Tab-separated table of C-alpha atoms in Angstrom:
chain	number	residue	atom	x	y	z
C	279	MET	CA	27.361	-0.728	-15.148
C	280	ASN	CA	23.957	-1.697	-15.011
C	281	ASP	CA	22.967	1.352	-13.986
C	282	LYS	CA	24.863	3.049	-16.421
C	283	ARG	CA	23.408	0.886	-19.396
C	284	GLN	CA	19.727	1.216	-17.709
C	285	LYS	CA	20.489	4.936	-17.915
C	286	ASN	CA	21.538	4.939	-21.395
C	287	GLN	CA	18.708	3.166	-22.385
C	288	LEU	CA	16.386	5.379	-20.633
C	289	GLU	CA	17.676	8.175	-21.957
C	290	LEU	CA	17.576	6.672	-25.850
C	291	ALA	CA	14.155	5.521	-25.281
C	292	PHE	CA	12.728	9.179	-24.895
C	293	THR	CA	14.766	10.886	-27.720
C	294	GLY	CA	13.751	8.923	-30.368
C	295	GLU	CA	17.266	7.512	-31.223
C	296	GLY	CA	17.219	3.644	-30.645
C	297	ARG	CA	19.491	3.002	-33.739
C	298	SER	CA	22.824	1.438	-33.527
C	299	GLU	CA	24.320	4.705	-35.456
C	300	ALA	CA	24.933	7.571	-33.655
C	301	PRO	CA	22.742	10.514	-33.576
C	302	ARG	CA	22.214	12.844	-36.283
C	303	ALA	CA	22.206	16.871	-36.118
C	304	PRO	CA	18.845	17.861	-37.212
C	305	ARG	CA	19.085	19.464	-40.693
C	306	GLU	CA	17.532	22.959	-40.747
C	307	GLY	CA	13.998	23.400	-40.295
C	308	THR	CA	13.306	19.944	-38.608
C	309	GLU	CA	13.685	18.676	-34.822
C	310	SER	CA	15.213	15.944	-32.770
C	311	PHE	CA	12.818	13.946	-31.296
C	312	ALA	CA	14.369	15.114	-27.993
C	313	ALA	CA	13.726	18.549	-28.640
C	314	LYS	CA	10.142	18.306	-30.016
C	315	CYS	CA	9.446	16.489	-26.204
C	316	GLU	CA	10.505	19.172	-24.896
C	317	THR	CA	8.824	21.920	-27.005
C	318	GLU	CA	5.265	19.969	-27.055
C	319	SER	CA	4.031	21.277	-24.181
C	320	PRO	CA	-0.070	21.183	-24.180
C	321	ALA	CA	-1.256	24.678	-25.723
C	322	GLY	CA	-4.744	23.585	-23.437
C	323	GLU	CA	-6.838	21.174	-22.292
C	324	GLU	CA	-7.447	19.763	-25.102
C	325	GLN	CA	-3.326	18.329	-25.841
C	326	ARG	CA	-3.177	16.804	-22.522
C	327	MET	CA	-1.828	13.556	-24.494
C	328	GLU	CA	1.270	15.563	-25.904
C	329	GLU	CA	2.114	16.070	-22.278
C	330	VAL	CA	1.558	12.278	-21.422
C	331	CYS	CA	4.096	11.661	-24.184
C	332	GLY	CA	6.670	14.456	-23.008
C	333	ARG	CA	10.193	12.899	-22.123
C	334	GLU	CA	10.368	14.160	-18.908
C	335	ASN	CA	7.156	12.309	-17.879
C	336	CYS	CA	7.997	9.209	-19.538
C	337	GLN	CA	11.276	8.927	-17.726
C	338	GLN	CA	9.758	9.959	-14.606
C	339	ALA	CA	6.934	7.163	-15.482
C	340	LEU	CA	9.575	4.870	-15.893
C	341	ARG	CA	11.648	5.652	-12.886
C	342	ARG	CA	8.461	4.820	-10.779
C	343	VAL	CA	7.916	1.592	-12.985
C	344	LYS	CA	11.014	-0.085	-12.375
C	345	ALA	CA	11.171	1.323	-8.526
C	346	ASN	CA	7.323	-0.667	-8.268
C	347	ARG	CA	8.766	-3.626	-9.954
C	348	GLY	CA	5.905	-6.210	-9.910
C	349	SER	CA	4.877	-9.283	-11.349
C	350	PRO	CA	4.565	-9.664	-15.346
C	351	GLY	CA	1.313	-9.432	-16.782
C	352	ILE	CA	0.123	-11.686	-19.279
C	353	ASP	CA	2.690	-11.384	-21.989
C	354	GLY	CA	5.456	-12.334	-19.417
C	355	MET	CA	7.302	-9.181	-19.756
C	356	LYS	CA	9.324	-8.377	-16.888
C	357	VAL	CA	10.075	-4.800	-15.222
C	358	SER	CA	13.947	-5.645	-16.066
C	359	GLU	CA	13.085	-5.591	-19.443
C	360	LEU	CA	10.995	-2.239	-20.250
C	361	PRO	CA	13.600	0.296	-20.721
C	362	GLY	CA	14.845	-2.078	-23.858
C	363	TYR	CA	11.643	-2.740	-25.306
C	364	LEU	CA	10.726	1.126	-25.400
C	365	LYS	CA	14.181	1.978	-26.680
C	366	GLN	CA	13.329	0.028	-29.731
C	367	HIS	CA	9.368	0.860	-29.811
C	368	TRP	CA	8.786	4.470	-28.518
C	369	PRO	CA	8.123	6.396	-31.613
C	370	ALA	CA	5.423	3.324	-32.627
C	371	LEU	CA	4.164	3.601	-29.527
C	372	ARG	CA	4.132	7.129	-29.351
C	373	GLU	CA	2.457	7.420	-32.475
C	374	GLN	CA	-0.388	4.914	-31.272
C	375	LEU	CA	-1.069	6.995	-27.752
C	376	LEU	CA	-1.099	10.885	-29.840
C	377	SER	CA	-3.566	9.166	-32.969
C	378	GLY	CA	-5.913	7.339	-30.017
C	379	THR	CA	-5.273	3.920	-31.264
C	380	TYR	CA	-3.228	2.610	-28.118
C	381	GLN	CA	-5.189	-1.009	-27.153
C	382	PRO	CA	-4.325	-1.686	-23.732
C	383	GLN	CA	-3.671	-5.935	-23.004
C	384	PRO	CA	-6.371	-7.836	-20.646
C	385	VAL	CA	-4.875	-7.878	-16.719
C	386	ARG	CA	-4.049	-10.775	-15.254
C	387	ARG	CA	-6.175	-12.071	-12.009
C	388	VAL	CA	-4.424	-12.335	-8.927
C	389	GLU	CA	-6.312	-13.397	-5.833
C	390	ILE	CA	-4.307	-11.965	-2.515
C	391	LYS	CA	-5.772	-13.564	0.937
C	392	LYS	CA	-7.062	-10.799	2.698
C	393	PRO	CA	-5.701	-10.708	7.057
C	394	ASP	CA	-9.385	-10.860	8.429
C	395	GLY	CA	-10.861	-13.675	5.685
C	396	GLY	CA	-11.888	-13.545	2.164
C	397	VAL	CA	-10.048	-12.471	-0.886
C	398	ARG	CA	-8.612	-9.236	-2.816
C	399	LYS	CA	-8.739	-9.327	-6.600
C	400	LEU	CA	-5.594	-7.659	-8.164
C	401	GLY	CA	-5.922	-7.235	-11.776
C	402	ILE	CA	-1.937	-7.056	-12.818
C	403	PRO	CA	-1.550	-5.093	-16.137
C	404	THR	CA	1.341	-5.447	-18.446
C	405	VAL	CA	4.790	-3.682	-17.776
C	406	LEU	CA	4.049	-1.506	-20.541
C	407	ASP	CA	0.413	-0.491	-19.833
C	408	ARG	CA	1.922	-0.166	-16.219
C	409	PHE	CA	4.119	2.655	-17.872
C	410	VAL	CA	1.603	4.063	-19.543
C	411	GLN	CA	-0.673	4.192	-16.925
C	412	GLN	CA	2.124	6.062	-14.538
C	413	ALA	CA	2.469	8.430	-17.334
C	414	VAL	CA	-1.245	9.488	-17.475
C	415	MET	CA	-1.834	9.369	-14.043
C	416	GLN	CA	1.034	11.834	-13.436
C	417	VAL	CA	-0.566	14.077	-15.924
C	418	LEU	CA	-3.907	14.273	-14.238
C	419	GLN	CA	-2.883	13.859	-10.701
C	420	ARG	CA	-0.938	17.243	-11.205
C	421	ARG	CA	-4.006	19.237	-12.241
C	422	TRP	CA	-6.628	17.060	-10.071
C	423	ASP	CA	-4.879	16.558	-6.581
C	424	PRO	CA	-4.961	20.257	-5.676
C	425	THR	CA	-8.737	20.292	-6.341
C	426	PHE	CA	-9.707	17.265	-4.134
C	427	SER	CA	-11.112	17.454	-0.508
C	428	GLU	CA	-8.548	18.047	2.288
C	429	HIS	CA	-10.418	14.965	4.162
C	430	SER	CA	-8.883	12.647	1.534
C	431	HIS	CA	-5.570	11.180	2.318
C	432	GLY	CA	-5.340	7.878	0.516
C	433	PHE	CA	-3.163	7.155	-2.667
C	434	ARG	CA	-2.081	11.305	-2.442
C	435	PRO	CA	1.356	12.936	-2.657
C	436	GLN	CA	2.005	14.300	0.686
C	437	ARG	CA	-0.547	12.767	2.326
C	438	SER	CA	-0.565	9.356	4.316
C	439	ALA	CA	-2.492	7.277	6.865
C	440	HIS	CA	-0.594	8.539	9.438
C	441	GLN	CA	-2.166	12.034	8.835
C	442	ALA	CA	-5.787	10.353	8.526
C	443	VAL	CA	-5.123	8.794	11.998
C	444	ALA	CA	-4.163	12.081	13.540
C	445	LYS	CA	-7.065	13.751	12.138
C	446	ALA	CA	-9.394	11.186	13.257
C	447	GLN	CA	-7.900	11.945	16.973
C	448	GLN	CA	-8.167	15.149	16.875
C	449	TYR	CA	-11.993	15.071	15.964
C	450	ILE	CA	-12.182	12.513	19.093
C	451	ALA	CA	-10.435	15.091	21.308
C	452	GLU	CA	-12.417	17.810	20.598
C	453	GLY	CA	-15.298	16.064	21.489
C	454	ASN	CA	-16.675	13.641	19.017
C	455	ARG	CA	-16.779	10.460	20.866
C	456	TRP	CA	-18.947	8.603	18.102
C	457	VAL	CA	-17.805	7.535	15.011
C	458	VAL	CA	-19.851	6.681	11.801
C	459	ASP	CA	-17.118	3.739	10.314
C	460	LEU	CA	-18.282	3.242	6.463
C	461	ASN	CA	-16.461	0.811	4.421
C	462	LEU	CA	-17.771	0.480	0.885
C	463	GLU	CA	-18.666	-3.122	-0.356
C	464	LYS	CA	-16.269	-4.305	-3.371
C	465	PHE	CA	-15.252	-0.662	-4.281
C	466	PHE	CA	-12.897	-1.050	-6.728
C	467	ASP	CA	-15.400	-3.885	-8.380
C	468	ARG	CA	-18.296	-1.640	-8.546
C	469	VAL	CA	-17.185	1.714	-9.720
C	470	ASN	CA	-19.769	2.258	-12.476
C	471	HIS	CA	-17.715	3.081	-15.790
C	472	ASP	CA	-20.567	5.644	-17.372
C	473	LYS	CA	-20.407	7.748	-14.029
C	474	LEU	CA	-16.544	7.580	-13.869
C	475	MET	CA	-16.150	8.694	-17.574
C	476	ALA	CA	-18.757	10.963	-17.252
C	477	ALA	CA	-16.759	12.832	-14.041
C	478	ILE	CA	-13.173	12.709	-15.900
C	479	ALA	CA	-14.975	14.340	-18.783
C	480	ARG	CA	-15.667	16.870	-16.856
C	481	ARG	CA	-11.952	17.477	-16.160
C	482	VAL	CA	-10.979	16.268	-19.580
C	483	ASN	CA	-11.561	17.479	-22.876
C	484	ASP	CA	-9.081	15.537	-24.871
C	485	LYS	CA	-10.839	13.020	-26.432
C	486	ARG	CA	-7.941	11.065	-27.081
C	487	MET	CA	-7.423	10.792	-23.289
C	488	LEU	CA	-10.874	9.711	-22.544
C	489	LYS	CA	-10.897	7.059	-25.124
C	490	LEU	CA	-7.705	5.791	-23.623
C	491	ILE	CA	-9.084	5.323	-20.060
C	492	ARG	CA	-12.087	3.749	-21.322
C	493	ALA	CA	-9.925	1.588	-23.061
C	494	PHE	CA	-7.993	0.399	-19.666
C	495	LEU	CA	-11.375	0.224	-18.016
C	496	GLU	CA	-13.008	-2.678	-20.404
C	497	SER	CA	-9.308	-4.192	-21.141
C	498	GLY	CA	-10.849	-6.640	-19.493
C	499	VAL	CA	-9.742	-9.896	-17.061
C	500	MET	CA	-7.723	-13.347	-18.270
C	501	GLU	CA	-8.397	-16.210	-16.182
C	502	ASN	CA	-7.036	-19.844	-16.892
C	503	GLY	CA	-6.577	-18.557	-20.227
C	504	LEU	CA	-9.857	-16.897	-21.119
C	505	VAL	CA	-10.638	-12.874	-21.206
C	506	SER	CA	-13.662	-11.824	-19.278
C	507	PRO	CA	-14.976	-8.689	-20.308
C	508	ALA	CA	-15.176	-5.472	-17.931
C	509	GLU	CA	-18.001	-3.844	-17.458
C	510	GLU	CA	-17.111	-2.421	-14.090
C	511	GLY	CA	-14.788	-1.880	-11.756
C	512	THR	CA	-11.487	-0.070	-11.593
C	513	PRO	CA	-9.464	-3.405	-10.903
C	514	GLN	CA	-6.809	-3.075	-7.994
C	515	GLY	CA	-2.933	-3.561	-9.419
C	516	GLY	CA	-2.425	-0.706	-11.990
C	517	PRO	CA	-1.204	2.849	-11.080
C	518	LEU	CA	-4.341	5.017	-12.374
C	519	SER	CA	-7.084	3.076	-10.198
C	520	PRO	CA	-6.511	4.571	-7.030
C	521	LEU	CA	-6.482	8.169	-8.728
C	522	LEU	CA	-9.657	6.846	-10.164
C	523	SER	CA	-11.224	6.046	-7.062
C	524	ASN	CA	-10.728	9.199	-5.668
C	525	LEU	CA	-12.192	11.144	-8.243
C	526	VAL	CA	-15.243	8.712	-7.644
C	527	LEU	CA	-15.339	9.377	-3.976
C	528	ASP	CA	-14.352	13.414	-4.437
C	529	GLU	CA	-18.419	13.696	-4.839
C	530	LEU	CA	-18.917	12.055	-1.264
C	531	ASP	CA	-16.295	14.217	0.104
C	532	ARG	CA	-17.820	17.272	-1.014
C	533	GLU	CA	-21.322	16.098	-0.056
C	534	LEU	CA	-20.158	15.137	3.464
C	535	GLU	CA	-18.161	19.219	3.621
C	536	ARG	CA	-21.755	20.535	2.162
C	537	ARG	CA	-23.240	18.922	5.480
C	538	LYS	CA	-20.291	20.099	7.586
C	539	HIS	CA	-19.328	17.048	8.926
C	540	ARG	CA	-16.177	16.066	10.771
C	541	PHE	CA	-15.124	13.140	8.467
C	542	VAL	CA	-11.477	11.453	7.364
C	543	ARG	CA	-11.528	9.591	4.141
C	544	TYR	CA	-8.630	7.023	3.255
C	545	ALA	CA	-9.768	4.983	-0.023
C	546	ASP	CA	-12.853	3.236	0.833
C	547	ASP	CA	-12.756	3.858	4.655
C	548	CYS	CA	-14.590	6.829	5.467
C	549	ASN	CA	-15.219	7.584	8.972
C	550	ILE	CA	-17.551	10.330	10.317
C	551	TYR	CA	-17.194	11.653	14.472
C	552	VAL	CA	-20.652	12.754	15.595
C	553	ALA	CA	-21.572	13.746	19.189
C	554	SER	CA	-23.925	11.130	19.908
C	555	GLU	CA	-24.853	7.699	18.797
C	556	ARG	CA	-28.682	9.484	17.875
C	557	ALA	CA	-26.584	11.634	15.366
C	558	GLY	CA	-24.400	8.868	14.063
C	559	LYS	CA	-27.334	6.599	13.358
C	560	ARG	CA	-29.283	9.438	11.358
C	561	VAL	CA	-25.897	10.062	9.592
C	562	MET	CA	-25.173	6.439	8.784
C	563	GLN	CA	-28.750	5.912	7.013
C	564	SER	CA	-28.597	9.562	5.662
C	565	VAL	CA	-24.920	9.030	3.822
C	566	THR	CA	-25.871	5.598	2.995
C	567	GLY	CA	-28.513	6.374	1.055
C	568	PHE	CA	-26.828	8.889	-0.825
C	569	ILE	CA	-23.973	6.725	-1.477
C	570	ARG	CA	-26.395	4.153	-2.873
C	571	ARG	CA	-28.506	6.774	-4.982
C	572	ARG	CA	-25.731	9.076	-6.316
C	573	LEU	CA	-22.787	7.071	-6.402
C	574	LYS	CA	-24.540	3.788	-7.322
C	575	LEU	CA	-22.066	1.824	-4.967
C	576	LYS	CA	-23.284	-0.083	-1.539
C	577	VAL	CA	-21.875	0.315	2.098
C	578	ASN	CA	-20.913	-2.868	3.200
C	579	GLU	CA	-22.979	-3.563	6.357
C	580	THR	CA	-20.876	-5.955	7.951
C	581	LYS	CA	-17.750	-3.642	8.017
C	582	SER	CA	-19.925	-0.673	8.838
C	583	ALA	CA	-20.720	0.798	12.011
C	584	VAL	CA	-21.794	3.237	14.886
C	585	ALA	CA	-19.707	2.919	17.835
C	586	ARG	CA	-17.505	4.447	20.208
C	587	PRO	CA	-14.340	5.051	18.239
C	588	GLN	CA	-12.511	2.314	20.905
C	589	GLU	CA	-14.649	-0.287	19.465
C	590	ARG	CA	-13.495	0.199	15.788
C	591	LYS	CA	-10.380	0.201	14.111
C	592	PHE	CA	-9.242	3.124	11.568
C	593	LEU	CA	-5.895	1.697	9.235
C	594	GLY	CA	-5.218	-0.451	11.606
C	595	PHE	CA	-5.217	1.638	14.873
C	596	SER	CA	-7.601	2.437	17.570
C	597	PHE	CA	-7.885	5.060	20.009
C	598	THR	CA	-8.177	4.934	24.106
C	599	GLY	CA	-10.905	6.135	26.023
C	600	GLY	CA	-10.930	9.400	28.498
C	601	ARG	CA	-10.773	12.935	27.469
C	602	GLU	CA	-7.440	12.685	25.758
C	603	PRO	CA	-7.763	10.047	23.332
C	604	LYS	CA	-4.033	8.388	22.379
C	605	ARG	CA	-3.625	6.253	19.414
C	606	ARG	CA	-3.130	2.453	19.677
C	607	ILE	CA	-2.722	-0.424	17.846
C	608	ALA	CA	-6.012	-2.240	16.719
C	609	PRO	CA	-5.867	-5.784	18.395
C	610	LYS	CA	-6.557	-7.203	15.004
C	611	ALA	CA	-3.123	-5.721	13.848
C	612	LEU	CA	-1.345	-7.129	17.047
C	613	LEU	CA	-2.439	-10.927	15.951
C	614	ARG	CA	-1.370	-10.397	12.365
C	615	CYS	CA	1.985	-9.095	13.546
C	616	LYS	CA	2.223	-12.089	15.494
C	617	ARG	CA	1.302	-14.346	13.337
C	618	LYS	CA	4.005	-13.593	10.604
C	619	VAL	CA	6.567	-13.732	13.337
C	620	ARG	CA	5.562	-17.301	13.971
C	621	GLU	CA	5.480	-18.069	10.012
C	622	LEU	CA	8.868	-16.412	9.983
C	623	THR	CA	10.271	-18.621	13.355
C	624	ARG	CA	8.929	-21.972	12.764
C	625	ARG	CA	11.786	-24.237	13.396
C	626	THR	CA	10.638	-26.481	10.478
C	627	ARG	CA	11.675	-23.718	8.104
C	628	GLY	CA	15.329	-25.121	8.005
C	629	ILE	CA	17.494	-22.137	7.632
C	630	SER	CA	20.064	-20.535	9.675
C	631	LEU	CA	19.245	-18.868	12.800
C	632	GLU	CA	21.152	-15.022	11.341
C	633	GLN	CA	19.000	-15.613	8.259
C	634	MET	CA	15.659	-16.081	10.098
C	635	THR	CA	16.957	-13.140	12.330
C	636	LYS	CA	17.589	-11.308	8.868
C	637	GLU	CA	14.646	-11.880	7.638
C	638	LEU	CA	12.386	-11.173	10.625
C	639	SER	CA	13.977	-7.916	10.861
C	640	THR	CA	13.296	-6.822	7.348
C	641	TYR	CA	9.585	-7.128	8.457
C	642	LEU	CA	9.830	-5.746	11.975
C	643	ARG	CA	11.399	-2.515	10.468
C	644	GLY	CA	8.758	-2.070	7.988
C	645	TRP	CA	5.982	-2.743	11.012
C	646	LYS	CA	7.279	-0.724	13.085
C	647	SER	CA	7.674	2.191	10.517
C	648	TYR	CA	4.187	2.215	10.429
C	649	PHE	CA	3.051	1.214	14.012
C	650	GLY	CA	5.066	3.084	15.738
C	651	PHE	CA	3.289	5.784	15.549
C	652	SER	CA	1.174	4.242	18.510
C	653	GLN	CA	1.127	6.416	21.430
C	654	THR	CA	1.290	2.983	23.599
C	655	PRO	CA	4.657	1.935	24.444
C	656	SER	CA	3.679	-0.421	26.775
C	657	VAL	CA	1.744	-2.649	24.036
C	658	LEU	CA	5.329	-2.376	22.187
C	659	ARG	CA	7.301	-3.085	25.056
C	660	ARG	CA	5.337	-6.505	25.502
C	661	LEU	CA	5.327	-7.324	21.922
C	662	GLU	CA	9.303	-6.776	21.793
C	663	ALA	CA	9.489	-9.610	24.769
C	664	TRP	CA	7.047	-11.754	23.499
C	665	ILE	CA	9.105	-12.065	20.021
C	666	ARG	CA	12.518	-12.218	22.031
C	667	ARG	CA	10.878	-15.099	24.380
C	668	ARG	CA	9.970	-16.570	20.857
C	669	LEU	CA	13.337	-16.679	19.652
C	670	ARG	CA	14.745	-18.173	23.055
C	671	SER	CA	11.944	-20.647	22.392
C	672	MET	CA	13.368	-21.810	19.198
C	673	ILE	CA	16.799	-21.884	19.765
C	674	TRP	CA	16.268	-24.151	22.666
C	675	LYS	CA	14.057	-26.732	20.492
C	676	GLN	CA	17.523	-26.222	18.072
C	677	TRP	CA	19.592	-27.225	21.027
C	678	LYS	CA	17.733	-30.179	21.508
C	679	ARG	CA	19.702	-32.731	23.646
C	680	GLY	CA	20.120	-31.909	27.784
C	681	LYS	CA	24.099	-32.159	27.198
C	682	VAL	CA	23.694	-29.738	24.357
C	683	ARG	CA	21.545	-27.330	25.850
C	684	PHE	CA	23.719	-27.729	29.342
C	685	GLU	CA	27.054	-26.906	27.318
C	686	GLN	CA	25.449	-24.182	25.685
C	687	LEU	CA	24.578	-22.545	28.658
C	688	ARG	CA	27.689	-22.728	29.887
C	689	GLN	CA	29.485	-21.222	27.248
C	690	ARG	CA	26.960	-18.228	27.808
C	691	ASN	CA	28.704	-17.897	31.705
C	692	ILE	CA	25.674	-19.965	33.282
C	693	ARG	CA	26.512	-21.236	36.634
C	694	PRO	CA	26.816	-25.668	36.227
C	695	ALA	CA	23.696	-26.005	38.896
C	696	LEU	CA	21.592	-23.765	37.152
C	697	ALA	CA	22.581	-24.903	33.524
C	698	ALA	CA	22.014	-28.182	34.726
C	699	GLN	CA	18.697	-27.840	36.484
C	700	THR	CA	17.631	-26.056	33.449
C	701	ALA	CA	19.009	-28.473	30.686
C	702	GLY	CA	17.323	-31.258	32.824
C	703	SER	CA	13.901	-29.608	33.132
C	704	PRO	CA	10.738	-31.625	32.264
C	705	HIS	CA	9.097	-28.299	30.992
C	706	GLY	CA	8.750	-27.158	27.766
C	707	PRO	CA	10.257	-24.695	25.151
C	708	TRP	CA	8.047	-21.427	25.736
C	709	ARG	CA	7.981	-21.910	29.418
C	710	LEU	CA	11.804	-22.246	29.797
C	711	ALA	CA	12.313	-19.259	27.101
C	712	ASN	CA	11.284	-16.926	30.270
C	713	SER	CA	13.411	-18.777	32.712
C	714	PRO	CA	16.240	-16.702	34.294
C	715	ALA	CA	19.099	-18.885	32.703
C	716	LEU	CA	17.675	-18.792	29.111
C	717	GLN	CA	17.271	-14.652	29.589
C	718	SER	CA	20.614	-14.337	30.954
C	719	ALA	CA	22.020	-16.462	28.444
C	720	LEU	CA	20.051	-15.186	25.888
C	721	PRO	CA	19.607	-11.298	27.006
C	722	ILE	CA	18.419	-8.326	24.924
C	723	ALA	CA	22.354	-7.552	23.912
C	724	TYR	CA	22.270	-11.054	22.188
C	725	PHE	CA	19.585	-10.065	20.122
C	726	ASP	CA	21.032	-6.702	19.400
C	727	SER	CA	23.759	-8.090	17.908
C	728	LEU	CA	22.245	-9.930	15.405
C	729	GLY	CA	20.413	-6.883	13.998
C	730	LEU	CA	16.831	-7.592	15.924
C	731	PRO	CA	15.453	-3.876	15.647
C	732	ARG	CA	13.997	-2.412	18.947
C	733	LEU	CA	9.852	-1.754	19.157
C	734	LEU	CA	10.723	1.209	21.144
C	735	ASP	CA	13.588	3.649	20.240
C	736	VAL	CA	16.579	3.269	22.651
C	737	LEU	CA	17.553	6.732	24.475
């Protein structure tokens, strides 16, 4: 019933109804709001806002915002409240967008800890602003994305991090055994607004669209109840920022193509593959200068380097050496996984084994869907064994006393002598988790029965 009610709200929001009485047939010579939305396709480049406000585009934007969920912005509105709000206020909102008077609210600052230390600052727009940004992004992306470089893989439809990693692997296999690993310093925080707007203006003639995008860029950030103006940057957290970042860095892509470099870019991570260390150092110096002069951005020197590909990580992966390089999971990515598993399997969490395994399984399925792309099964096999050992150790701690441990082992068909020896052992849980008794009492099949996913597919 809730899905049906929300669907009805969504239809009403973009058909101009939203009143309690039944919709009336349009009088002769007039159009219903629904028909108007369908016929107001832009006649030219100066009518992008009409396309933004089109019914199908807005319905798609609303579905996407609802699917992405997310936290409220500074006004406290939840995603679940958006369809009802649009049902009531869409005519006025549409008029503001078409007249160029829509004014976004400041974003809410949120700091997310980075895996390797430091924090990433996110700007959470209000739910309504996210909806408008999504509607704008869809219209612009349909036109801009086909013009972007084939070497760009981040935040683009039908492209993925896996494709970027596979392309890097191909370059290495072709004999480019050195990588110029470029990372832009605080890229999203330092995009120059004037340069960005100039790039947008070369592609968009609709002045209302330009004014709206400028308003989003300059809407400011609210922290501790105070609003700070935004003089540069495209805050991470809104649907529009990734597309704008690709537009900014398209100039870098074109320059690297002009120089005939073999490169892969994913957002602000760019790897250029060359044949020698000498060539790599020359490219690093030249490209860094271009980024500083032309893009008004800065390369993060501590995170950038010229090195062998197996010494660097790219999107969580690294590569083996030799003539046929294979994809492997970067060491830091493995450490992060183990850290998360430890966090989820802490005995002091005070939850049942079933609930713990359920939460762990959810995490591991997501992890596997990404890092299962690696080509080093032995690493996944060792990680699987480590996770099971971790769980056996946790279960052994839960059994606590020797008598309980002996009884639990006997219930699992462990011989009396071995059960008594293991239950009375002075060794710690981690060591005993690898003992014959516990491996037999809690075999792989036991964890399969709990729903724990295998990291290596079982044939």
